[in-house]
PDB file of C-alpha atoms in Angstrom:
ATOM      1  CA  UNK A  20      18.755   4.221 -11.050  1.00 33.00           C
ATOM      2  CA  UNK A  21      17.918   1.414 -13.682  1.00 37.00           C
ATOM      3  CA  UNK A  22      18.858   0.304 -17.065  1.00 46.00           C
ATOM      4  CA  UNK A  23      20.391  -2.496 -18.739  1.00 45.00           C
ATOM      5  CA  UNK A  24      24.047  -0.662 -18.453  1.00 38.00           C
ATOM      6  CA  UNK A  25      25.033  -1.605 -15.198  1.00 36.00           C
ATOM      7  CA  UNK A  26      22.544  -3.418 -13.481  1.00 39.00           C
ATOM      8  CA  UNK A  27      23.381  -5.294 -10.211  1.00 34.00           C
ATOM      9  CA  UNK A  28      21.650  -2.462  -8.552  1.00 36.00           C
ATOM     10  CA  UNK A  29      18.058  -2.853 -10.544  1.00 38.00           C
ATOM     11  CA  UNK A  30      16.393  -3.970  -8.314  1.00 36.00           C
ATOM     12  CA  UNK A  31      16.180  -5.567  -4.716  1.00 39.00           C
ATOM     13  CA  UNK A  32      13.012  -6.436  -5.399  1.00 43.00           C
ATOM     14  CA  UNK A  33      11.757  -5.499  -1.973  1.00 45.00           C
ATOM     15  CA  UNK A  34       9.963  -2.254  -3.291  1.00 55.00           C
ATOM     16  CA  UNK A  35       6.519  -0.961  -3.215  1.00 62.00           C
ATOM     17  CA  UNK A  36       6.122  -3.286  -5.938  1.00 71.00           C
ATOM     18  CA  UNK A  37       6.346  -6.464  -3.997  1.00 74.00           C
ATOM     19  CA  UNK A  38       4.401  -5.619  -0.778  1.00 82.00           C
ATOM     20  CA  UNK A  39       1.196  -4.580  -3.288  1.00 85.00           C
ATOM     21  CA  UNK A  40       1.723  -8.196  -5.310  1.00 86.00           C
ATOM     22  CA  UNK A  41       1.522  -9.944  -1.323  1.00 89.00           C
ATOM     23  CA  UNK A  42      -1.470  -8.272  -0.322  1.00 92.00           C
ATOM     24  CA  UNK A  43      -3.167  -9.305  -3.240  1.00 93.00           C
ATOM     25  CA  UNK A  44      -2.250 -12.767  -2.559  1.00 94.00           C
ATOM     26  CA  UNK A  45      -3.202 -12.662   1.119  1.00 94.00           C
ATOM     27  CA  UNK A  46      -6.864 -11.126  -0.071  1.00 95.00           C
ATOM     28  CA  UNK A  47      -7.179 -13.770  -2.237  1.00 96.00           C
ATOM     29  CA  UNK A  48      -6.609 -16.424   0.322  1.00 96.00           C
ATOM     30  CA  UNK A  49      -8.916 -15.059   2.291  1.00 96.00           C
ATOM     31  CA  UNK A  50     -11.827 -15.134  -0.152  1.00 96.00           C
ATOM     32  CA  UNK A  51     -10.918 -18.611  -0.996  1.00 96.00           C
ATOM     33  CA  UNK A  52     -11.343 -19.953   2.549  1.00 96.00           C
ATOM     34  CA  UNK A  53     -14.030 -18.024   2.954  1.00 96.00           C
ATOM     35  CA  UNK A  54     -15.977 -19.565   0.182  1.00 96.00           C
ATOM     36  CA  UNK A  55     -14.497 -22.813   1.919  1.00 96.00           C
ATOM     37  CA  UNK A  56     -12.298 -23.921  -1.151  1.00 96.00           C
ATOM     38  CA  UNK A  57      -8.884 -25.668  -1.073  1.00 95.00           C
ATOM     39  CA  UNK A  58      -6.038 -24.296  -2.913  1.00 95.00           C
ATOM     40  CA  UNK A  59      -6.525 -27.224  -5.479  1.00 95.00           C
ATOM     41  CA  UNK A  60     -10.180 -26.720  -5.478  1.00 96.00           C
ATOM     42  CA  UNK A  61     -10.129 -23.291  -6.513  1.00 97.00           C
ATOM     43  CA  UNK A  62      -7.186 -24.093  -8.896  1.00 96.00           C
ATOM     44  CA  UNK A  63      -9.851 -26.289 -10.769  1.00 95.00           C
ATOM     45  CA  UNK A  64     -12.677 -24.212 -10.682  1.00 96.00           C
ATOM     46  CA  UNK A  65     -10.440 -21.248 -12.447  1.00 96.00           C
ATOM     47  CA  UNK A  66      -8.197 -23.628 -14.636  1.00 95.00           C
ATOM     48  CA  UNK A  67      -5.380 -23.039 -12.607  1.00 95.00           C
ATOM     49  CA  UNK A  68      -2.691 -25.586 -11.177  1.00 94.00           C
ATOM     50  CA  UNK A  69      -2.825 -25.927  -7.240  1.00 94.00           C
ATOM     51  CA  UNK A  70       0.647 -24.878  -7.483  1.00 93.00           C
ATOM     52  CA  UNK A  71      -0.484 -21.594  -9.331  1.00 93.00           C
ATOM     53  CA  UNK A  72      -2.430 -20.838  -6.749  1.00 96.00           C
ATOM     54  CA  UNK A  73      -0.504 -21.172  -3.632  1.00 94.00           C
ATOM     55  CA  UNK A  74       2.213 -18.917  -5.153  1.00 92.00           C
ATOM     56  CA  UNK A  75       0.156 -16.276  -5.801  1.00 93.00           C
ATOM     57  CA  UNK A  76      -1.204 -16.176  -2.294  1.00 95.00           C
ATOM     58  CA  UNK A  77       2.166 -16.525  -1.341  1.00 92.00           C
ATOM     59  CA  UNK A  78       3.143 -13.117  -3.165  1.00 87.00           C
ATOM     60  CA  UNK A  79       5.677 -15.129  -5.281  1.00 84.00           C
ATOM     61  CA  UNK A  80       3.746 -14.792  -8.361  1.00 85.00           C
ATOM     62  CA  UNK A  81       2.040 -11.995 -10.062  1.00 83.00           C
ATOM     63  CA  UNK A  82      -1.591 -13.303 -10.936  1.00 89.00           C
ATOM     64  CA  UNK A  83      -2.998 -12.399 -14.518  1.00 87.00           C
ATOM     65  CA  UNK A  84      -6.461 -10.312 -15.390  1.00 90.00           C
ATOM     66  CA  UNK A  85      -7.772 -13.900 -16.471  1.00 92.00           C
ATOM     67  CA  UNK A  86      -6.547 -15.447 -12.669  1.00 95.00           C
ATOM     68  CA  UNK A  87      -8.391 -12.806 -10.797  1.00 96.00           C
ATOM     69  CA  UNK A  88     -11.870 -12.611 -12.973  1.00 95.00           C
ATOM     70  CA  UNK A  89     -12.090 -15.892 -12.592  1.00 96.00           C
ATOM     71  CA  UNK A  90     -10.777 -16.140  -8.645  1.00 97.00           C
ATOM     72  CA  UNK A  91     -13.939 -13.270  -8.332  1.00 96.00           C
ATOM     73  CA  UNK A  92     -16.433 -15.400  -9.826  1.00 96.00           C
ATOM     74  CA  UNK A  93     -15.414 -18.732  -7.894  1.00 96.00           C
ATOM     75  CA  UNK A  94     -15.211 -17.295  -4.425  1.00 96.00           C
ATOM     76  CA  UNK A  95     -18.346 -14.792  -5.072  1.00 96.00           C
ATOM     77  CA  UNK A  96     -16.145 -11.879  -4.406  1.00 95.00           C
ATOM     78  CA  UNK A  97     -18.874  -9.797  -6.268  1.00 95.00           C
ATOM     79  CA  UNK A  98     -16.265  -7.474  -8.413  1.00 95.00           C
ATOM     80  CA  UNK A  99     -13.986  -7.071  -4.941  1.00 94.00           C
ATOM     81  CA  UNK A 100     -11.220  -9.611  -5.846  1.00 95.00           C
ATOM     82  CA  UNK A 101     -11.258  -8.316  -9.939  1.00 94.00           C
ATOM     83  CA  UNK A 102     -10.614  -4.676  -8.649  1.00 94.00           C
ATOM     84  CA  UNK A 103      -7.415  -5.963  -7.814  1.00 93.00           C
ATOM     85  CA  UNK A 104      -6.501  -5.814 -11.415  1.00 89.00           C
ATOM     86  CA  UNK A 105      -5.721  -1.781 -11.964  1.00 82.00           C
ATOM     87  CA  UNK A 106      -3.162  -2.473  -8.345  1.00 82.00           C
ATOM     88  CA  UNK A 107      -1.971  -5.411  -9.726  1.00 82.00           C
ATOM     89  CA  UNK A 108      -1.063  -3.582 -13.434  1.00 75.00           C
ATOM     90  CA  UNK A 109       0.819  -0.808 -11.509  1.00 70.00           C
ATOM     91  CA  UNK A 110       2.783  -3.349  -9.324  1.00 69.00           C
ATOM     92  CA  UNK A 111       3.879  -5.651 -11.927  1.00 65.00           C
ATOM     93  CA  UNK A 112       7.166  -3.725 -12.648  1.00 59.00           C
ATOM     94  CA  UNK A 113       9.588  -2.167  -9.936  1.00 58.00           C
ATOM     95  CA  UNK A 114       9.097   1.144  -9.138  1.00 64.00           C
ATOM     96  CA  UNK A 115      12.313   2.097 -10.393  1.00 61.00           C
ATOM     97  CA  UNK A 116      11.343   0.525 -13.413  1.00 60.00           C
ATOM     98  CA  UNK A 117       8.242   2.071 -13.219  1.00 65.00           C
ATOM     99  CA  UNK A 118       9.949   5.801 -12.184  1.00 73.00           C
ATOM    100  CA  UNK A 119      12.709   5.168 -15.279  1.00 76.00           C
ATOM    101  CA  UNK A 120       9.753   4.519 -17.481  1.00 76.00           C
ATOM    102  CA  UNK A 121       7.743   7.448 -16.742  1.00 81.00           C
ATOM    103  CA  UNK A 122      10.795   9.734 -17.412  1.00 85.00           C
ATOM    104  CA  UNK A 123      10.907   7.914 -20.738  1.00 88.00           C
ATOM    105  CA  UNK A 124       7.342   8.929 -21.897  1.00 86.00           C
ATOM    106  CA  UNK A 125       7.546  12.281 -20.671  1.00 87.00           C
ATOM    107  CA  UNK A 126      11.373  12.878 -22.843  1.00 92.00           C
ATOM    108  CA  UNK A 127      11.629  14.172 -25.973  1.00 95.00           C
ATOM    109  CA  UNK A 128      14.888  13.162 -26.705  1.00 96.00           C
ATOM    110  CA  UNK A 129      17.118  10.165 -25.083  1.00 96.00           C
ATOM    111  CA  UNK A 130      20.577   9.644 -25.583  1.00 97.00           C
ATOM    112  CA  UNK A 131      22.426   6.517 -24.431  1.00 96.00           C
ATOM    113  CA  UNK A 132      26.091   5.517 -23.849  1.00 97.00           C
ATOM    114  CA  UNK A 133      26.702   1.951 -22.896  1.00 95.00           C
ATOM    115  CA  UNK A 134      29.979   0.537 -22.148  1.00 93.00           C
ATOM    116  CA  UNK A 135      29.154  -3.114 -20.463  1.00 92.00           C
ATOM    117  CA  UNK A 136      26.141  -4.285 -21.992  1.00 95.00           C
ATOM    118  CA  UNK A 137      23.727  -3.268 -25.347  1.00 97.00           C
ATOM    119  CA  UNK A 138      21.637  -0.946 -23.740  1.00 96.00           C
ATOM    120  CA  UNK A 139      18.000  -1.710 -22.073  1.00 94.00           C
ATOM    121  CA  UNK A 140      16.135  -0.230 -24.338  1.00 96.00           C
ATOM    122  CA  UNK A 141      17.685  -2.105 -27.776  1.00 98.00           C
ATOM    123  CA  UNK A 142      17.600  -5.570 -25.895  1.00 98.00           C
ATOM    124  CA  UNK A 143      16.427  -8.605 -26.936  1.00 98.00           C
ATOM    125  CA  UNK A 144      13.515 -10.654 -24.647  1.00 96.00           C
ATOM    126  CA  UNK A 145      16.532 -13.597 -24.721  1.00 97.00           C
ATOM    127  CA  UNK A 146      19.001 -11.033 -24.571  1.00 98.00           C
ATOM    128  CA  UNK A 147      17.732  -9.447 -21.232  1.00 96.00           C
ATOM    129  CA  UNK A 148      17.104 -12.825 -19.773  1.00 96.00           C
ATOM    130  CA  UNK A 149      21.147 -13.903 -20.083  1.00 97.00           C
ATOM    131  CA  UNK A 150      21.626 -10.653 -18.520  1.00 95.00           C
ATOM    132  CA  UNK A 151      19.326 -11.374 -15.601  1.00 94.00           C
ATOM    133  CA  UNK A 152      20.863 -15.313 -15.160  1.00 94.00           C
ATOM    134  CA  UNK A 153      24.404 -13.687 -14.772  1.00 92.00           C
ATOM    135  CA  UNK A 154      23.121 -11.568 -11.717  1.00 90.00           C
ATOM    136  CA  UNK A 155      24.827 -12.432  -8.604  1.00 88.00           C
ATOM    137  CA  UNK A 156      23.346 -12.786  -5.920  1.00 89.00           C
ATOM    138  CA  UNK A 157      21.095 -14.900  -8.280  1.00 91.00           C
ATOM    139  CA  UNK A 158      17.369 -13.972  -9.115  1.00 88.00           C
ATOM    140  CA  UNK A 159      14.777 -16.740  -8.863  1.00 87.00           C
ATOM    141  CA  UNK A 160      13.021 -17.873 -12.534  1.00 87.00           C
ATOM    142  CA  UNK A 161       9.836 -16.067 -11.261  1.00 82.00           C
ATOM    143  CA  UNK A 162      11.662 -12.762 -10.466  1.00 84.00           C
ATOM    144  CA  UNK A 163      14.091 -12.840 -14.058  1.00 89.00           C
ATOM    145  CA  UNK A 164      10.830 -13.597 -15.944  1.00 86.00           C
ATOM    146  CA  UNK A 165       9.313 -10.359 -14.344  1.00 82.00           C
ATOM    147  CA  UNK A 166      12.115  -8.175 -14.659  1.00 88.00           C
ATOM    148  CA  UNK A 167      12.288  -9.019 -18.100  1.00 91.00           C
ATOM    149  CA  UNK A 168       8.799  -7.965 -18.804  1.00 87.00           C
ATOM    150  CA  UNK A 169       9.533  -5.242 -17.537  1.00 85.00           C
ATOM    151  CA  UNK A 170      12.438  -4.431 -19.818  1.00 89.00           C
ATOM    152  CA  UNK A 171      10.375  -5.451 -22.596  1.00 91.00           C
ATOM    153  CA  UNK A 172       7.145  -2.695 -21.531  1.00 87.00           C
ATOM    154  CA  UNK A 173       9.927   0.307 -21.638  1.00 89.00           C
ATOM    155  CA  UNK A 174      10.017  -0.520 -25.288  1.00 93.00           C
ATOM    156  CA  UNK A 175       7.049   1.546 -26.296  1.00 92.00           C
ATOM    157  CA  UNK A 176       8.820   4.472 -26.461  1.00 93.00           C
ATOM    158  CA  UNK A 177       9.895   3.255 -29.927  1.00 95.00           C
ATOM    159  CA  UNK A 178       6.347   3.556 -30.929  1.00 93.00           C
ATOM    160  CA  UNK A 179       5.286   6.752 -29.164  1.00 91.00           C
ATOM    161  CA  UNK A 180       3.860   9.558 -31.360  1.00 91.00           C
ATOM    162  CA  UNK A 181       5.169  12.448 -31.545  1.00 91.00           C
ATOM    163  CA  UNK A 182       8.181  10.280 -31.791  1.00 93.00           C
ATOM    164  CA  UNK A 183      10.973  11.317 -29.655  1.00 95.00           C
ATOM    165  CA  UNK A 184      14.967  11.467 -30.966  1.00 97.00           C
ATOM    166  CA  UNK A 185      16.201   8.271 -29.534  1.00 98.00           C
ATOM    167  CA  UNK A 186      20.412   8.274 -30.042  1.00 98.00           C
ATOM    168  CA  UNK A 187      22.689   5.592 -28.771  1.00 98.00           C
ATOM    169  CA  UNK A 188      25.844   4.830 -28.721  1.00 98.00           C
ATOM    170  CA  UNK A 189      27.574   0.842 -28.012  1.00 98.00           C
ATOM    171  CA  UNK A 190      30.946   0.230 -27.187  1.00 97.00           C
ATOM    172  CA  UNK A 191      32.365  -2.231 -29.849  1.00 97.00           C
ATOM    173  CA  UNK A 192      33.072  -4.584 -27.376  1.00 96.00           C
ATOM    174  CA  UNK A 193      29.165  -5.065 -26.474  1.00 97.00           C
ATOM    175  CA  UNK A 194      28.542  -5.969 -29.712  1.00 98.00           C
ATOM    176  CA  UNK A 195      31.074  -9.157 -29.745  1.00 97.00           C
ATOM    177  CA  UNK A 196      30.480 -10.403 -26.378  1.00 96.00           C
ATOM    178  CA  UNK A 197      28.384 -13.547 -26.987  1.00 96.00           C
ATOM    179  CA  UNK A 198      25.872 -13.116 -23.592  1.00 95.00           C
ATOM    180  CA  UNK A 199      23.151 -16.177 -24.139  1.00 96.00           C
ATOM    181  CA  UNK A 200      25.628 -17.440 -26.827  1.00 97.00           C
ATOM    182  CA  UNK A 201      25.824 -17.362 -30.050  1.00 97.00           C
ATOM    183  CA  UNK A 202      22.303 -16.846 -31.726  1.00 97.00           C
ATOM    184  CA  UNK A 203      21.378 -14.805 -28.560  1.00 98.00           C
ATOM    185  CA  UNK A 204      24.119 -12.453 -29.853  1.00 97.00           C
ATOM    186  CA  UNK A 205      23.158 -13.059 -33.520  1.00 98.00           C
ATOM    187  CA  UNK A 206      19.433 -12.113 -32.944  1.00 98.00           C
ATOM    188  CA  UNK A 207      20.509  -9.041 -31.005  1.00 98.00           C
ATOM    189  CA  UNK A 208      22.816  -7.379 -33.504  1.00 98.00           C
ATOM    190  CA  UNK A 209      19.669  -8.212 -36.167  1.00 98.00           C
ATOM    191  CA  UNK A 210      17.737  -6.100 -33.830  1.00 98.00           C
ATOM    192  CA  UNK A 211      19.565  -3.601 -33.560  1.00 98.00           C
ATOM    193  CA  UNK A 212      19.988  -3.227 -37.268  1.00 98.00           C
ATOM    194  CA  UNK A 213      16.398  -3.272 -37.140  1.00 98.00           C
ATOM    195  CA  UNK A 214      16.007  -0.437 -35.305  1.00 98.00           C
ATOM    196  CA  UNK A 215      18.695   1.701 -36.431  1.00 97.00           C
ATOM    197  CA  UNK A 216      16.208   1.919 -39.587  1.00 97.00           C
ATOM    198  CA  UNK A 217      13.818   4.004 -37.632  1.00 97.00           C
ATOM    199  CA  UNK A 218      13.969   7.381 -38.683  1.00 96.00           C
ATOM    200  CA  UNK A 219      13.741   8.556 -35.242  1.00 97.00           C
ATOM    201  CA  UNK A 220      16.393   6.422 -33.719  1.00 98.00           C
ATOM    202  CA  UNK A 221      20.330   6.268 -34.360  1.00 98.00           C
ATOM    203  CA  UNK A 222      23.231   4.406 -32.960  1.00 98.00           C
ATOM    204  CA  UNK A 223      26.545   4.297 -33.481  1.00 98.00           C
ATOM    205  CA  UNK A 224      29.398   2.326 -32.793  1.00 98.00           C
ATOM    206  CA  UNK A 225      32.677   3.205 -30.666  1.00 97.00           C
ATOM    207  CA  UNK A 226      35.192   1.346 -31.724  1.00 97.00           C
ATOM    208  CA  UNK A 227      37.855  -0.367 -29.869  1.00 94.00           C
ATOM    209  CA  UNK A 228      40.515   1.155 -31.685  1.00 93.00           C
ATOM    210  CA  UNK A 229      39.351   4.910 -31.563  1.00 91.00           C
ATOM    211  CA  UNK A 230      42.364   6.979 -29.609  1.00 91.00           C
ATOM    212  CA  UNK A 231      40.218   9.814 -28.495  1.00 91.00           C
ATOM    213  CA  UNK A 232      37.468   8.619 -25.707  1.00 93.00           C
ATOM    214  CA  UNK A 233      35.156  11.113 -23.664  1.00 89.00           C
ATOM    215  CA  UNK A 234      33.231   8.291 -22.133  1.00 88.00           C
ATOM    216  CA  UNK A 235      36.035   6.399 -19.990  1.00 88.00           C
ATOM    217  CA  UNK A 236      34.232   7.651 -17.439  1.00 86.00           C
ATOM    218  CA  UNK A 237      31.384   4.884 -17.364  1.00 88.00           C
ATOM    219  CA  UNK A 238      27.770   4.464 -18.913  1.00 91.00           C
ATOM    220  CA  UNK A 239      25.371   7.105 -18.449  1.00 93.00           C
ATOM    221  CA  UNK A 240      22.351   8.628 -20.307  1.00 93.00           C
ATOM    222  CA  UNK A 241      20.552  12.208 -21.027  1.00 95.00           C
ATOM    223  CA  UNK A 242      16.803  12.570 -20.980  1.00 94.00           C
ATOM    224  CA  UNK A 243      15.039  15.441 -22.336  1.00 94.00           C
ATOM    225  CA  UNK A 244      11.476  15.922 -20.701  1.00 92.00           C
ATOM    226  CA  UNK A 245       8.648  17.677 -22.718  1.00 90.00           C
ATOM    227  CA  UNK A 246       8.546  20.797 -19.979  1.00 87.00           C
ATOM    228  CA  UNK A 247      11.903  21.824 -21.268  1.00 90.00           C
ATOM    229  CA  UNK A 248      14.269  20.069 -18.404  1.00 90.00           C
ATOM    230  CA  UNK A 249      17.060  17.602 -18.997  1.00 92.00           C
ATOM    231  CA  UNK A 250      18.269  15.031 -16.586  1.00 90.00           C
ATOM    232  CA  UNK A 251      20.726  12.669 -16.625  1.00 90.00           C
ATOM    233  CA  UNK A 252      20.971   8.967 -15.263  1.00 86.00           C
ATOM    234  CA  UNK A 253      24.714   8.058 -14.059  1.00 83.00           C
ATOM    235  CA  UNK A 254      25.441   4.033 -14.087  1.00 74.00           C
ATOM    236  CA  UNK A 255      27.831   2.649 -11.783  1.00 71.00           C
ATOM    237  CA  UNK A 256      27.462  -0.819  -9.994  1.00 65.00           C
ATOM    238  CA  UNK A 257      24.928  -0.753  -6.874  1.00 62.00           C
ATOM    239  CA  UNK A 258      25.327   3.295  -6.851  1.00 65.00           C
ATOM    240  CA  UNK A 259      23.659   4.836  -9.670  1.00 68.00           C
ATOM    241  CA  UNK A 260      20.597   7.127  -9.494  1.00 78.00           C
ATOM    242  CA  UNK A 261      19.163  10.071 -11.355  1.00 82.00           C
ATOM    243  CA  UNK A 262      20.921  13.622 -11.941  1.00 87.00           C
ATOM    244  CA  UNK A 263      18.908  16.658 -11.866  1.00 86.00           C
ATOM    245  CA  UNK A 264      21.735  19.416 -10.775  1.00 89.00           C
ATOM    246  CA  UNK A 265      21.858  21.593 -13.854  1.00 90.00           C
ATOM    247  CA  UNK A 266      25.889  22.046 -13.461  1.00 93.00           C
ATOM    248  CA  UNK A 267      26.293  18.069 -13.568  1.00 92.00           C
ATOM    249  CA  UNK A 268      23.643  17.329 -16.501  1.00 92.00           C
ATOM    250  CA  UNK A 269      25.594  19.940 -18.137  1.00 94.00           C
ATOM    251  CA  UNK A 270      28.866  17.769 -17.762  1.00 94.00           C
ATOM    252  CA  UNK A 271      27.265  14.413 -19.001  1.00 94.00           C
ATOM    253  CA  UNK A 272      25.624  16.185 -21.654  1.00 95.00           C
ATOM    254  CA  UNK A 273      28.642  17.856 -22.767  1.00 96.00           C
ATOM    255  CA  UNK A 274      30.574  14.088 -22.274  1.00 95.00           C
ATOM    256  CA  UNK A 275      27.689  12.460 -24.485  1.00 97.00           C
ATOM    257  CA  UNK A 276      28.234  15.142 -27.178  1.00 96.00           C
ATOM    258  CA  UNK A 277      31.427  14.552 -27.431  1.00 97.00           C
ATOM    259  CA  UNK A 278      31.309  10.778 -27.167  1.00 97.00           C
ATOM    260  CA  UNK A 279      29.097  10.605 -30.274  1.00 97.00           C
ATOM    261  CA  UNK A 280      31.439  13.240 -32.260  1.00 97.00           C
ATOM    262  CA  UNK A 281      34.179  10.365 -31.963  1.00 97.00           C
ATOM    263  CA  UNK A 282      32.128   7.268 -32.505  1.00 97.00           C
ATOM    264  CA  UNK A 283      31.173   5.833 -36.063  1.00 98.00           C
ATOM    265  CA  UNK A 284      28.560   7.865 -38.005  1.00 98.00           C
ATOM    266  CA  UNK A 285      25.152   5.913 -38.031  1.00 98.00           C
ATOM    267  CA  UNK A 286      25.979   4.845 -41.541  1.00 97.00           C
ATOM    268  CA  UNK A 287      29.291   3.753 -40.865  1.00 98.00           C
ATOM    269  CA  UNK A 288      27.969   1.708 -37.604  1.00 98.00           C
ATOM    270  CA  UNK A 289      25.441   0.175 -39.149  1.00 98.00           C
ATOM    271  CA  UNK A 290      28.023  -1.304 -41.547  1.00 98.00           C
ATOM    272  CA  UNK A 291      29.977  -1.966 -38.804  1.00 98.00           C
ATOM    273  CA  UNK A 292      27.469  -4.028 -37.416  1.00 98.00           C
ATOM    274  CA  UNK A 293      26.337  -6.165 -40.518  1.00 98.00           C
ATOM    275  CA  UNK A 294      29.878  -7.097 -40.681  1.00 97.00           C
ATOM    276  CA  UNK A 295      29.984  -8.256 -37.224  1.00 97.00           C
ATOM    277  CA  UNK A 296      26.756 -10.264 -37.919  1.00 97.00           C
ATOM    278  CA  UNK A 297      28.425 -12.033 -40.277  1.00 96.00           C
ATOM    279  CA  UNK A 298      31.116 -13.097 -38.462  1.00 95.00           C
ATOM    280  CA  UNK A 299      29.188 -14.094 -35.828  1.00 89.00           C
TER     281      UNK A 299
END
């Protein structure tokens, strides 16, 4: 599965993803000597460090629109290298990214229970890059920098029209761990106030204190597709993965329903969470 729940398992980044960014590199490497350019040469001809360039033949960095229109031009690729862009696009996020956010645009309704972190879809850019820094085994800069553009593109869905119902619901104790520190924290909560203003979107808070508890079972979420079938996404450490057997969804659905009968109304959460911005 995916989100920003439980994530250790988001991502070996050996997918489909990475093997399309190194051929592109290996391509371009081969136009450049080719045209009978050195890395540094080419660098300078396209504004690019020498550095710059040997990663991205290397497959260790994904190379802009800009990098390859211009790579096309100095090499006289003659269109070949810049059709590398639309592969390039598609391969810049995992494909479980990619497959999560699909199932995003095609839902009409989302609903969200997170228990460890705030979920993926109300992070922060600095937020989401804390997360990725606490991974372990640890990620490289280059590989946090593209997960976290990735987190960042699922975002949309708070601007698609129709609009679909976005719910969520954030244990208290997400709310007061300081992950990034202090301001990191700060900014988030603002941000989440933010977007409990959307008329489309609503979380609430469970509290720490609340005696009743359907959701002891872990994070998980409910997606409603636009062809009338719901799914659900279960999160648990290295394990998690999608849930289309009618019986289960039924369960988590019934569990999510339940969780968000015993967790603060919208109103009383967003309260909630002013006050914990200004104690924090």
């Amino acid at each position: 599965m995916i989100d920003g729940t439980e994530e250790d398992q988001e991502f070996g980044l050996e997918d489909d993803s990475g093997a399309v960014i190194a051929a592109v590199g290996r391509q371009i490497k081969l136009w450049r000597e080719a045209a009978g350019l050195r890395a540094a040469e080419l660098g300078s001809l396209i504004g690019y460090s020498e550095n710059m360039v040997f990663k991205v033949e290397g497959g260790r960095r994904i190379p802009q629109p800009d990098f390859l229109d211009r790579t096309d031009t100095a090499v006289g690729a003659a269109g070949k290298v810049a059709a590398m862009k639309k592969d390039v696009e598609e391969a810049r996020y995992p494909r479980k990214v990619r497959d999560l956010a699909k199932l995003e645009a095609e839902a009409v309704e989302i609903g969200s229970y997170a228990n460890g972190v705030i979920d993926g879809l109300l992070q922060t850019e600095e937020y989401a890059r804390a997360l990725y820094r606490e991974r372990r085994p640890s990620y490289a800069e280059d590989d946090i920098e593209r997960l976290v553009a990735a987190r960042m593109a699922r975002q949309v869905v708070f601007d698609r029209r129709p609009a679909p119902l976005l719910t969520f619901v954030q244990e208290e104790a997400t709310l007061r761990r300081r992950t990034g520190g202090r301001m990191v924290l700060r900014r988030q909560l603002e941000r989440l106030l933010e977007l409990s203003q959307l008329r489309h979107v609503e979380i609430q808070v469970m509290p720490m204190e609340a005696e009743e508890h359907a959701g002891l079972g872990g994070s998980h979420r409910i997606l409603k597709l636009n062809d009338g079938k719901t799914v659900g996404l279960n999160e648990v450490q290295l394990i998690s993965g999608l849930i289309s057997d009618p019986r289960q969804v039924q369960i988590l659905e019934m569990r999510y329903n339940l969780i968000r009968s015993q967790a603060l109304t919208p109103r009383l959460s967003r309260e909630f969470i002013e006050k914990l911005l200004g104690e924090t």
